[in-house]
Amino acid sequence: MKKLSLLSFLLVFSMLLAACGTNDQNNGSDEGASEEKKTLRVVTDAAYAPFEYMDGDKIVGFDVDFVNAVAKEAGYEVEIVHVGWEPVFVELEDKIADFAVSAITINDERKESYDFSHAYFLSTNKILVPEGSDIKSAADLKDKKVAVQNGTTGQEAIESVLGQNNPNIKKFENTVLAIMELKGGGADAVVADNTVVEEYAKNNPDDKFVVVEDADAFAAEYYGLMFPKDSELTAEINEAINAIYENGTYAEIYKEWFGSEPDLEDLKA
Ligand code: ARG
């Protein structure tokens, strides 16, 4: 009887030891793995809610959650840094940043100087105007003062209607400043990505702005992560994007921010 209990005690004791041993090993290898992870420098212009914006001293938004999920999938740590819109392009050209996330539209002109990931968001330019405005289409913007963020597809969109170098196009360093110009009466409209102007109008009812759509004048666009030309990271990040499309993580993040299901088939096409 005594012998048996001593035996079972030893058995349990040795099992415990073994368990501790395995635990130690696990902790050890976890630490090893995180030490190997490289921290990527990801640059953005955090004045573009709901994609990237400052909440106190924190950068938050759909793009931030998307990049964090992609990086986790690919086995990288990321540091997302607010540098401003034009510096985003400079950092990639100078290969200072590893990549950029900034609701950046994939287009042929940019593809000449940068590489892009797979598309991750469908967008189009729309027109933000005061309630009661007589602007009902892009053509109505003729002879109106239009505020845009400098160097965006919003600028290109309005130039296609008003012509390049039209003095009625007022260009600003970021979209918040363009909207402030509209608010202050220095512009009759803002042209920017639909989600951004729609969110602004919804979240700032006191400003009494409405959004005008003109799908004939302004084409559909897709956002991508932007890389220095020939970056080796692009393929790895693309694989991670595909993975979070497949495993439901992308849809979860999308639903959190936009309250609906993403059209994954369209993005993958
Ligand atoms: N999608 C537009 C473009 O690529 C505007 C992006 C502006 N992004 C920002 N974070 N300010 O030109």
PDB file of C-alpha atoms and ligand atoms in Angstrom:
ATOM      1  CA  MET A   1       0.000   0.000   0.000  1.00  0.00           C
ATOM      2  CA  LYS A   2       2.709   2.403   1.089  1.00  0.00           C
ATOM      3  CA  LYS A   3       4.919   1.384  -1.799  1.00  0.00           C
ATOM      4  CA  LEU A   4       2.121   1.986  -4.253  1.00  0.00           C
ATOM      5  CA  SER A   5       1.393   5.503  -3.033  1.00  0.00           C
ATOM      6  CA  LEU A   6       5.098   6.372  -3.075  1.00  0.00           C
ATOM      7  CA  LEU A   7       5.252   5.046  -6.613  1.00  0.00           C
ATOM      8  CA  SER A   8       2.237   7.060  -7.746  1.00  0.00           C
ATOM      9  CA  PHE A   9       3.661  10.126  -5.992  1.00  0.00           C
ATOM     10  CA  LEU A  10       6.888   9.723  -7.928  1.00  0.00           C
ATOM     11  CA  LEU A  11       4.936   9.208 -11.122  1.00  0.00           C
ATOM     12  CA  VAL A  12       2.884  12.383 -10.629  1.00  0.00           C
ATOM     13  CA  PHE A  13       6.011  14.284  -9.570  1.00  0.00           C
ATOM     14  CA  SER A  14       7.922  13.252 -12.653  1.00  0.00           C
ATOM     15  CA  MET A  15       4.963  14.112 -14.855  1.00  0.00           C
ATOM     16  CA  LEU A  16       4.876  17.576 -13.286  1.00  0.00           C
ATOM     17  CA  LEU A  17       8.583  18.011 -13.894  1.00  0.00           C
ATOM     18  CA  ALA A  18       8.151  16.978 -17.507  1.00  0.00           C
ATOM     19  CA  ALA A  19       5.289  19.431 -17.915  1.00  0.00           C
ATOM     20  CA  CYS A  20       7.406  22.249 -16.467  1.00  0.00           C
ATOM     21  CA  GLY A  21      10.183  21.263 -18.782  1.00  0.00           C
ATOM     22  CA  THR A  22       7.969  21.501 -21.837  1.00  0.00           C
ATOM     23  CA  ASN A  23       6.664  24.844 -20.666  1.00  0.00           C
ATOM     24  CA  ASP A  24      10.144  26.203 -20.295  1.00  0.00           C
ATOM     25  CA  GLN A  25      11.007  25.023 -23.734  1.00  0.00           C
ATOM     26  CA  ASN A  26       7.917  26.676 -25.184  1.00  0.00           C
ATOM     27  CA  ASN A  27       8.656  29.996 -23.548  1.00  0.00           C
ATOM     28  CA  GLY A  28      12.187  29.776 -24.760  1.00  0.00           C
ATOM     29  CA  SER A  29      11.266  29.217 -28.391  1.00  0.00           C
ATOM     30  CA  ASP A  30       8.581  31.954 -28.294  1.00  0.00           C
ATOM     31  CA  GLU A  31      11.138  34.470 -27.158  1.00  0.00           C
ATOM     32  CA  GLY A  32      13.509  33.293 -29.829  1.00  0.00           C
ATOM     33  CA  ALA A  33      10.893  33.786 -32.524  1.00  0.00           C
ATOM     34  CA  SER A  34       9.972  37.315 -31.450  1.00  0.00           C
ATOM     35  CA  GLU A  35      13.637  38.278 -31.325  1.00  0.00           C
ATOM     36  CA  GLU A  36      13.980  37.292 -34.970  1.00  0.00           C
ATOM     37  CA  LYS A  37      11.037  39.457 -36.067  1.00  0.00           C
ATOM     38  CA  LYS A  38      12.134  42.585 -37.837  1.00  0.00           C
ATOM     39  CA  THR A  39      10.251  45.774 -37.054  1.00  0.00           C
ATOM     40  CA  LEU A  40       9.063  47.371 -40.297  1.00  0.00           C
ATOM     41  CA  ARG A  41       8.819  51.141 -40.685  1.00  0.00           C
ATOM     42  CA  VAL A  42       5.389  51.896 -42.171  1.00  0.00           C
ATOM     43  CA  VAL A  43       4.628  55.511 -43.063  1.00  0.00           C
ATOM     44  CA  THR A  44       1.285  57.273 -43.357  1.00  0.00           C
ATOM     45  CA  ASP A  45      -0.584  60.573 -43.452  1.00  0.00           C
ATOM     46  CA  ALA A  46      -2.796  60.214 -40.394  1.00  0.00           C
ATOM     47  CA  ALA A  47      -5.337  62.897 -41.330  1.00  0.00           C
ATOM     48  CA  TYR A  48      -7.701  60.680 -43.298  1.00  0.00           C
ATOM     49  CA  ALA A  49     -10.397  59.205 -41.093  1.00  0.00           C
ATOM     50  CA  PRO A  50     -11.610  56.493 -41.020  1.00  0.00           C
ATOM     51  CA  PHE A  51      -8.480  55.035 -42.658  1.00  0.00           C
ATOM     52  CA  GLU A  52      -5.752  56.663 -40.546  1.00  0.00           C
ATOM     53  CA  TYR A  53      -6.144  59.438 -38.011  1.00  0.00           C
ATOM     54  CA  MET A  54      -4.847  60.559 -34.654  1.00  0.00           C
ATOM     55  CA  ASP A  55      -6.722  59.587 -31.512  1.00  0.00           C
ATOM     56  CA  GLY A  56      -4.713  61.517 -28.920  1.00  0.00           C
ATOM     57  CA  ASP A  57      -1.144  60.497 -29.717  1.00  0.00           C
ATOM     58  CA  LYS A  58      -2.221  57.151 -31.214  1.00  0.00           C
ATOM     59  CA  ILE A  59      -2.680  56.459 -34.921  1.00  0.00           C
ATOM     60  CA  VAL A  60      -5.895  54.506 -35.428  1.00  0.00           C
ATOM     61  CA  GLY A  61      -8.127  53.512 -38.331  1.00  0.00           C
ATOM     62  CA  PHE A  62      -9.073  50.734 -40.714  1.00  0.00           C
ATOM     63  CA  ASP A  63      -5.664  50.871 -42.431  1.00  0.00           C
ATOM     64  CA  VAL A  64      -3.899  50.533 -39.069  1.00  0.00           C
ATOM     65  CA  ASP A  65      -5.869  47.409 -38.114  1.00  0.00           C
ATOM     66  CA  PHE A  66      -5.398  46.009 -41.615  1.00  0.00           C
ATOM     67  CA  VAL A  67      -1.610  46.493 -41.583  1.00  0.00           C
ATOM     68  CA  ASN A  68      -1.283  45.090 -38.076  1.00  0.00           C
ATOM     69  CA  ALA A  69      -3.180  41.956 -39.126  1.00  0.00           C
ATOM     70  CA  VAL A  70      -1.120  41.562 -42.304  1.00  0.00           C
ATOM     71  CA  ALA A  71       2.165  42.057 -40.440  1.00  0.00           C
ATOM     72  CA  LYS A  72       1.186  39.558 -37.749  1.00  0.00           C
ATOM     73  CA  GLU A  73       0.337  37.020 -40.458  1.00  0.00           C
ATOM     74  CA  ALA A  74       3.682  37.625 -42.187  1.00  0.00           C
ATOM     75  CA  GLY A  75       5.621  37.444 -38.900  1.00  0.00           C
ATOM     76  CA  TYR A  76       6.720  41.058 -38.635  1.00  0.00           C
ATOM     77  CA  GLU A  77       6.411  43.775 -36.042  1.00  0.00           C
ATOM     78  CA  VAL A  78       5.404  47.148 -37.474  1.00  0.00           C
ATOM     79  CA  GLU A  79       5.842  50.704 -36.378  1.00  0.00           C
ATOM     80  CA  ILE A  80       3.332  52.979 -38.135  1.00  0.00           C
ATOM     81  CA  VAL A  81       4.635  56.536 -38.295  1.00  0.00           C
ATOM     82  CA  HIS A  82       2.721  59.689 -39.249  1.00  0.00           C
ATOM     83  CA  VAL A  83       4.972  61.614 -41.638  1.00  0.00           C
ATOM     84  CA  GLY A  84       2.423  63.417 -43.860  1.00  0.00           C
ATOM     85  CA  TRP A  85       1.279  62.749 -47.439  1.00  0.00           C
ATOM     86  CA  GLU A  86       4.180  64.007 -49.551  1.00  0.00           C
ATOM     87  CA  PRO A  87       6.877  62.628 -47.201  1.00  0.00           C
ATOM     88  CA  VAL A  88       5.263  59.191 -47.632  1.00  0.00           C
ATOM     89  CA  PHE A  89       6.392  59.234 -51.263  1.00  0.00           C
ATOM     90  CA  VAL A  90       9.825  60.648 -50.443  1.00  0.00           C
ATOM     91  CA  GLU A  91      10.494  57.960 -47.810  1.00  0.00           C
ATOM     92  CA  LEU A  92       9.681  55.191 -50.272  1.00  0.00           C
ATOM     93  CA  GLU A  93      11.772  56.737 -53.009  1.00  0.00           C
ATOM     94  CA  ASP A  94      14.722  57.040 -50.618  1.00  0.00           C
ATOM     95  CA  LYS A  95      13.971  53.528 -49.303  1.00  0.00           C
ATOM     96  CA  ILE A  96      13.768  54.808 -45.720  1.00  0.00           C
ATOM     97  CA  ALA A  97      10.355  53.264 -45.048  1.00  0.00           C
ATOM     98  CA  ASP A  98       9.610  49.585 -45.691  1.00  0.00           C
ATOM     99  CA  PHE A  99       6.176  50.433 -47.048  1.00  0.00           C
ATOM    100  CA  ALA A 100       3.327  52.918 -46.797  1.00  0.00           C
ATOM    101  CA  VAL A 101      -0.337  52.610 -45.843  1.00  0.00           C
ATOM    102  CA  SER A 102      -2.396  55.713 -46.481  1.00  0.00           C
ATOM    103  CA  ALA A 103      -5.538  54.853 -48.449  1.00  0.00           C
ATOM    104  CA  ILE A 104      -3.221  55.083 -51.464  1.00  0.00           C
ATOM    105  CA  THR A 105      -4.862  54.520 -54.827  1.00  0.00           C
ATOM    106  CA  ILE A 106      -3.085  52.105 -57.150  1.00  0.00           C
ATOM    107  CA  ASN A 107      -2.588  53.814 -60.511  1.00  0.00           C
ATOM    108  CA  ASP A 108      -0.296  53.563 -63.529  1.00  0.00           C
ATOM    109  CA  GLU A 109       1.560  56.781 -62.838  1.00  0.00           C
ATOM    110  CA  ARG A 110       2.534  55.666 -59.318  1.00  0.00           C
ATOM    111  CA  LYS A 111       3.352  52.167 -60.554  1.00  0.00           C
ATOM    112  CA  GLU A 112       6.202  53.680 -62.567  1.00  0.00           C
ATOM    113  CA  SER A 113       8.001  54.655 -59.355  1.00  0.00           C
ATOM    114  CA  TYR A 114       6.608  52.293 -56.698  1.00  0.00           C
ATOM    115  CA  ASP A 115       5.341  48.774 -56.248  1.00  0.00           C
ATOM    116  CA  PHE A 116       1.907  47.977 -54.863  1.00  0.00           C
ATOM    117  CA  SER A 117       0.394  45.120 -52.910  1.00  0.00           C
ATOM    118  CA  HIS A 118      -2.846  43.454 -53.928  1.00  0.00           C
ATOM    119  CA  ALA A 119      -5.848  45.762 -53.810  1.00  0.00           C
ATOM    120  CA  TYR A 120      -7.434  45.917 -50.346  1.00  0.00           C
ATOM    121  CA  PHE A 121     -10.183  48.531 -50.651  1.00  0.00           C
ATOM    122  CA  LEU A 122     -12.567  49.823 -53.328  1.00  0.00           C
ATOM    123  CA  SER A 123     -13.001  53.588 -53.469  1.00  0.00           C
ATOM    124  CA  THR A 124     -14.088  56.471 -55.678  1.00  0.00           C
ATOM    125  CA  ASN A 125     -13.943  60.246 -55.452  1.00  0.00           C
ATOM    126  CA  LYS A 126     -17.081  62.095 -54.346  1.00  0.00           C
ATOM    127  CA  ILE A 127     -17.998  65.735 -53.778  1.00  0.00           C
ATOM    128  CA  LEU A 128     -18.603  67.237 -50.329  1.00  0.00           C
ATOM    129  CA  VAL A 129     -20.830  70.355 -50.426  1.00  0.00           C
ATOM    130  CA  PRO A 130     -22.935  72.430 -48.018  1.00  0.00           C
ATOM    131  CA  GLU A 131     -26.595  71.414 -47.735  1.00  0.00           C
ATOM    132  CA  GLY A 132     -28.693  73.281 -50.315  1.00  0.00           C
ATOM    133  CA  SER A 133     -25.743  73.721 -52.709  1.00  0.00           C
ATOM    134  CA  ASP A 134     -26.610  73.875 -56.413  1.00  0.00           C
ATOM    135  CA  ILE A 135     -23.773  71.422 -57.127  1.00  0.00           C
ATOM    136  CA  LYS A 136     -25.429  68.142 -58.155  1.00  0.00           C
ATOM    137  CA  SER A 137     -22.742  66.643 -60.408  1.00  0.00           C
ATOM    138  CA  ALA A 138     -19.060  67.016 -61.328  1.00  0.00           C
ATOM    139  CA  ALA A 139     -20.013  69.270 -64.269  1.00  0.00           C
ATOM    140  CA  ASP A 140     -21.631  71.696 -61.802  1.00  0.00           C
ATOM    141  CA  LEU A 141     -18.162  72.333 -60.330  1.00  0.00           C
ATOM    142  CA  LYS A 142     -17.293  74.541 -63.338  1.00  0.00           C
ATOM    143  CA  ASP A 143     -16.531  78.060 -62.062  1.00  0.00           C
ATOM    144  CA  LYS A 144     -16.691  76.855 -58.453  1.00  0.00           C
ATOM    145  CA  LYS A 145     -13.839  76.889 -55.958  1.00  0.00           C
ATOM    146  CA  VAL A 146     -12.873  73.319 -55.158  1.00  0.00           C
ATOM    147  CA  ALA A 147     -10.568  72.289 -52.296  1.00  0.00           C
ATOM    148  CA  VAL A 148      -8.508  69.100 -52.560  1.00  0.00           C
ATOM    149  CA  GLN A 149      -5.542  67.448 -50.905  1.00  0.00           C
ATOM    150  CA  ASN A 150      -2.465  68.168 -53.009  1.00  0.00           C
ATOM    151  CA  GLY A 151      -1.101  65.180 -54.939  1.00  0.00           C
ATOM    152  CA  THR A 152      -4.139  62.938 -54.529  1.00  0.00           C
ATOM    153  CA  THR A 153      -6.406  61.284 -57.049  1.00  0.00           C
ATOM    154  CA  GLY A 154      -8.999  63.818 -55.831  1.00  0.00           C
ATOM    155  CA  GLN A 155      -6.833  66.528 -57.381  1.00  0.00           C
ATOM    156  CA  GLU A 156      -6.602  64.528 -60.619  1.00  0.00           C
ATOM    157  CA  ALA A 157     -10.350  63.943 -60.610  1.00  0.00           C
ATOM    158  CA  ILE A 158     -11.167  67.642 -60.350  1.00  0.00           C
ATOM    159  CA  GLU A 159      -8.459  68.549 -62.874  1.00  0.00           C
ATOM    160  CA  SER A 160     -10.165  66.247 -65.362  1.00  0.00           C
ATOM    161  CA  VAL A 161     -13.247  68.455 -65.026  1.00  0.00           C
ATOM    162  CA  LEU A 162     -11.778  71.961 -64.504  1.00  0.00           C
ATOM    163  CA  GLY A 163      -8.451  71.532 -66.294  1.00  0.00           C
ATOM    164  CA  GLN A 164      -4.934  71.490 -64.863  1.00  0.00           C
ATOM    165  CA  ASN A 165      -3.637  74.698 -63.262  1.00  0.00           C
ATOM    166  CA  ASN A 166      -7.149  76.057 -62.904  1.00  0.00           C
ATOM    167  CA  PRO A 167      -6.839  78.703 -60.145  1.00  0.00           C
ATOM    168  CA  ASN A 168     -10.232  77.625 -58.767  1.00  0.00           C
ATOM    169  CA  ILE A 169      -8.614  74.383 -57.573  1.00  0.00           C
ATOM    170  CA  LYS A 170      -7.283  75.045 -54.069  1.00  0.00           C
ATOM    171  CA  LYS A 171      -4.692  72.506 -52.975  1.00  0.00           C
ATOM    172  CA  PHE A 172      -3.980  71.658 -49.341  1.00  0.00           C
ATOM    173  CA  GLU A 173      -1.376  69.599 -47.547  1.00  0.00           C
ATOM    174  CA  ASN A 174      -4.047  67.338 -46.071  1.00  0.00           C
ATOM    175  CA  THR A 175      -7.741  66.619 -46.451  1.00  0.00           C
ATOM    176  CA  VAL A 176      -8.675  68.037 -43.035  1.00  0.00           C
ATOM    177  CA  LEU A 177      -7.386  71.455 -44.177  1.00  0.00           C
ATOM    178  CA  ALA A 178      -9.359  71.151 -47.427  1.00  0.00           C
ATOM    179  CA  ILE A 179     -12.545  70.468 -45.458  1.00  0.00           C
ATOM    180  CA  MET A 180     -11.768  73.413 -43.140  1.00  0.00           C
ATOM    181  CA  GLU A 181     -11.580  75.632 -46.231  1.00  0.00           C
ATOM    182  CA  LEU A 182     -15.080  74.493 -47.234  1.00  0.00           C
ATOM    183  CA  LYS A 183     -16.314  75.079 -43.696  1.00  0.00           C
ATOM    184  CA  GLY A 184     -14.853  78.584 -43.653  1.00  0.00           C
ATOM    185  CA  GLY A 185     -16.502  79.451 -46.986  1.00  0.00           C
ATOM    186  CA  GLY A 186     -13.232  79.682 -48.955  1.00  0.00           C
ATOM    187  CA  ALA A 187     -14.349  76.805 -51.196  1.00  0.00           C
ATOM    188  CA  ASP A 188     -17.681  75.577 -52.580  1.00  0.00           C
ATOM    189  CA  ALA A 189     -16.786  71.891 -52.531  1.00  0.00           C
ATOM    190  CA  VAL A 190     -14.166  69.290 -51.550  1.00  0.00           C
ATOM    191  CA  VAL A 191     -13.320  66.329 -53.775  1.00  0.00           C
ATOM    192  CA  ALA A 192     -11.915  63.314 -51.906  1.00  0.00           C
ATOM    193  CA  ASP A 193     -12.419  59.581 -51.388  1.00  0.00           C
ATOM    194  CA  ASN A 194     -16.080  58.670 -50.822  1.00  0.00           C
ATOM    195  CA  THR A 195     -15.615  56.933 -47.468  1.00  0.00           C
ATOM    196  CA  VAL A 196     -13.750  59.927 -46.051  1.00  0.00           C
ATOM    197  CA  VAL A 197     -16.279  62.580 -47.086  1.00  0.00           C
ATOM    198  CA  GLU A 198     -19.249  60.348 -46.180  1.00  0.00           C
ATOM    199  CA  GLU A 199     -17.820  59.708 -42.710  1.00  0.00           C
ATOM    200  CA  TYR A 200     -17.098  63.399 -42.241  1.00  0.00           C
ATOM    201  CA  ALA A 201     -20.643  64.454 -43.174  1.00  0.00           C
ATOM    202  CA  LYS A 202     -22.118  61.770 -40.918  1.00  0.00           C
ATOM    203  CA  ASN A 203     -19.915  62.537 -37.903  1.00  0.00           C
ATOM    204  CA  ASN A 204     -20.204  66.322 -38.137  1.00  0.00           C
ATOM    205  CA  PRO A 205     -23.943  66.969 -38.565  1.00  0.00           C
ATOM    206  CA  ASP A 206     -23.559  70.551 -37.301  1.00  0.00           C
ATOM    207  CA  ASP A 207     -21.496  71.399 -40.400  1.00  0.00           C
ATOM    208  CA  LYS A 208     -24.539  70.532 -42.566  1.00  0.00           C
ATOM    209  CA  PHE A 209     -22.580  68.976 -45.437  1.00  0.00           C
ATOM    210  CA  VAL A 210     -23.915  66.473 -47.970  1.00  0.00           C
ATOM    211  CA  VAL A 211     -22.117  64.173 -50.394  1.00  0.00           C
ATOM    212  CA  VAL A 212     -22.667  64.280 -54.167  1.00  0.00           C
ATOM    213  CA  GLU A 213     -21.827  61.272 -56.281  1.00  0.00           C
ATOM    214  CA  ASP A 214     -20.921  61.287 -59.982  1.00  0.00           C
ATOM    215  CA  ALA A 215     -19.912  57.805 -61.071  1.00  0.00           C
ATOM    216  CA  ASP A 216     -19.654  58.880 -64.724  1.00  0.00           C
ATOM    217  CA  ALA A 217     -17.058  61.568 -63.991  1.00  0.00           C
ATOM    218  CA  PHE A 218     -15.086  59.820 -61.223  1.00  0.00           C
ATOM    219  CA  ALA A 219     -13.867  56.249 -61.770  1.00  0.00           C
ATOM    220  CA  ALA A 220     -13.567  53.378 -59.295  1.00  0.00           C
ATOM    221  CA  GLU A 221     -10.147  53.081 -57.614  1.00  0.00           C
ATOM    222  CA  TYR A 222      -8.449  50.487 -55.436  1.00  0.00           C
ATOM    223  CA  TYR A 223      -6.172  51.101 -52.473  1.00  0.00           C
ATOM    224  CA  GLY A 224      -2.922  49.189 -52.086  1.00  0.00           C
ATOM    225  CA  LEU A 225       0.034  49.168 -49.742  1.00  0.00           C
ATOM    226  CA  MET A 226       2.870  50.995 -51.495  1.00  0.00           C
ATOM    227  CA  PHE A 227       6.480  49.734 -51.525  1.00  0.00           C
ATOM    228  CA  PRO A 228       9.818  50.999 -52.765  1.00  0.00           C
ATOM    229  CA  LYS A 229      10.365  49.729 -56.309  1.00  0.00           C
ATOM    230  CA  ASP A 230      11.572  46.090 -56.359  1.00  0.00           C
ATOM    231  CA  SER A 231      11.116  45.604 -52.622  1.00  0.00           C
ATOM    232  CA  GLU A 232      11.457  41.962 -51.616  1.00  0.00           C
ATOM    233  CA  LEU A 233       8.723  42.449 -49.053  1.00  0.00           C
ATOM    234  CA  THR A 234       5.904  42.881 -51.568  1.00  0.00           C
ATOM    235  CA  ALA A 235       5.502  39.169 -52.321  1.00  0.00           C
ATOM    236  CA  GLU A 236       5.570  38.215 -48.638  1.00  0.00           C
ATOM    237  CA  ILE A 237       3.006  40.857 -47.732  1.00  0.00           C
ATOM    238  CA  ASN A 238       0.779  39.809 -50.641  1.00  0.00           C
ATOM    239  CA  GLU A 239       0.796  36.262 -49.329  1.00  0.00           C
ATOM    240  CA  ALA A 240      -0.262  37.540 -45.910  1.00  0.00           C
ATOM    241  CA  ILE A 241      -3.057  39.635 -47.464  1.00  0.00           C
ATOM    242  CA  ASN A 242      -4.369  36.550 -49.263  1.00  0.00           C
ATOM    243  CA  ALA A 243      -4.215  34.632 -45.988  1.00  0.00           C
ATOM    244  CA  ILE A 244      -6.294  37.174 -44.059  1.00  0.00           C
ATOM    245  CA  TYR A 245      -8.800  37.278 -46.945  1.00  0.00           C
ATOM    246  CA  GLU A 246      -9.130  33.499 -46.618  1.00  0.00           C
ATOM    247  CA  ASN A 247      -9.178  33.133 -42.809  1.00  0.00           C
ATOM    248  CA  GLY A 248     -11.839  35.753 -42.128  1.00  0.00           C
ATOM    249  CA  THR A 249      -9.596  38.296 -40.376  1.00  0.00           C
ATOM    250  CA  TYR A 250      -9.970  40.908 -43.128  1.00  0.00           C
ATOM    251  CA  ALA A 251     -13.787  40.598 -43.102  1.00  0.00           C
ATOM    252  CA  GLU A 252     -13.789  40.968 -39.311  1.00  0.00           C
ATOM    253  CA  ILE A 253     -11.771  44.203 -39.429  1.00  0.00           C
ATOM    254  CA  TYR A 254     -13.851  45.509 -42.327  1.00  0.00           C
ATOM    255  CA  LYS A 255     -17.111  44.850 -40.464  1.00  0.00           C
ATOM    256  CA  GLU A 256     -15.775  46.544 -37.348  1.00  0.00           C
ATOM    257  CA  TRP A 257     -15.110  49.771 -39.253  1.00  0.00           C
ATOM    258  CA  PHE A 258     -17.796  49.806 -41.917  1.00  0.00           C
ATOM    259  CA  GLY A 259     -20.570  47.634 -40.503  1.00  0.00           C
ATOM    260  CA  SER A 260     -20.943  45.517 -43.641  1.00  0.00           C
ATOM    261  CA  GLU A 261     -19.359  42.554 -45.409  1.00  0.00           C
ATOM    262  CA  PRO A 262     -16.497  43.292 -47.820  1.00  0.00           C
ATOM    263  CA  ASP A 263     -16.786  42.164 -51.447  1.00  0.00           C
ATOM    264  CA  LEU A 264     -13.754  39.874 -51.363  1.00  0.00           C
ATOM    265  CA  GLU A 265     -14.386  38.475 -54.835  1.00  0.00           C
ATOM    266  CA  ASP A 266     -14.107  41.979 -56.280  1.00  0.00           C
ATOM    267  CA  LEU A 267     -10.871  42.682 -54.380  1.00  0.00           C
ATOM    268  CA  LYS A 268      -9.305  39.394 -55.461  1.00  0.00           C
ATOM    269  CA  ALA A 269     -10.233  39.907 -59.108  1.00  0.00           C
TER     270      ALA A 269
HETATM  271  N1  ARG B   1      -6.824  57.671 -52.424  1.00  0.00           N
HETATM  272  C1  ARG B   1      -6.321  58.981 -52.685  1.00  0.00           C
HETATM  273  C2  ARG B   1      -4.996  58.913 -53.405  1.00  0.00           C
HETATM  274  O1  ARG B   1      -4.339  57.951 -53.360  1.00  0.00           O
HETATM  275  C3  ARG B   1      -6.164  59.838 -51.456  1.00  0.00           C
HETATM  276  C4  ARG B   1      -5.354  59.247 -50.365  1.00  0.00           C
HETATM  277  C5  ARG B   1      -5.021  60.221 -49.264  1.00  0.00           C
HETATM  278  N2  ARG B   1      -4.558  59.537 -48.113  1.00  0.00           N
HETATM  279  C6  ARG B   1      -4.259  60.138 -46.968  1.00  0.00           C
HETATM  280  N3  ARG B   1      -3.934  59.404 -45.930  1.00  0.00           N
HETATM  281  N4  ARG B   1      -4.232  61.416 -46.877  1.00  0.00           N
HETATM  282  O2  ARG B   1      -4.539  59.834 -54.005  1.00  0.00           O
END
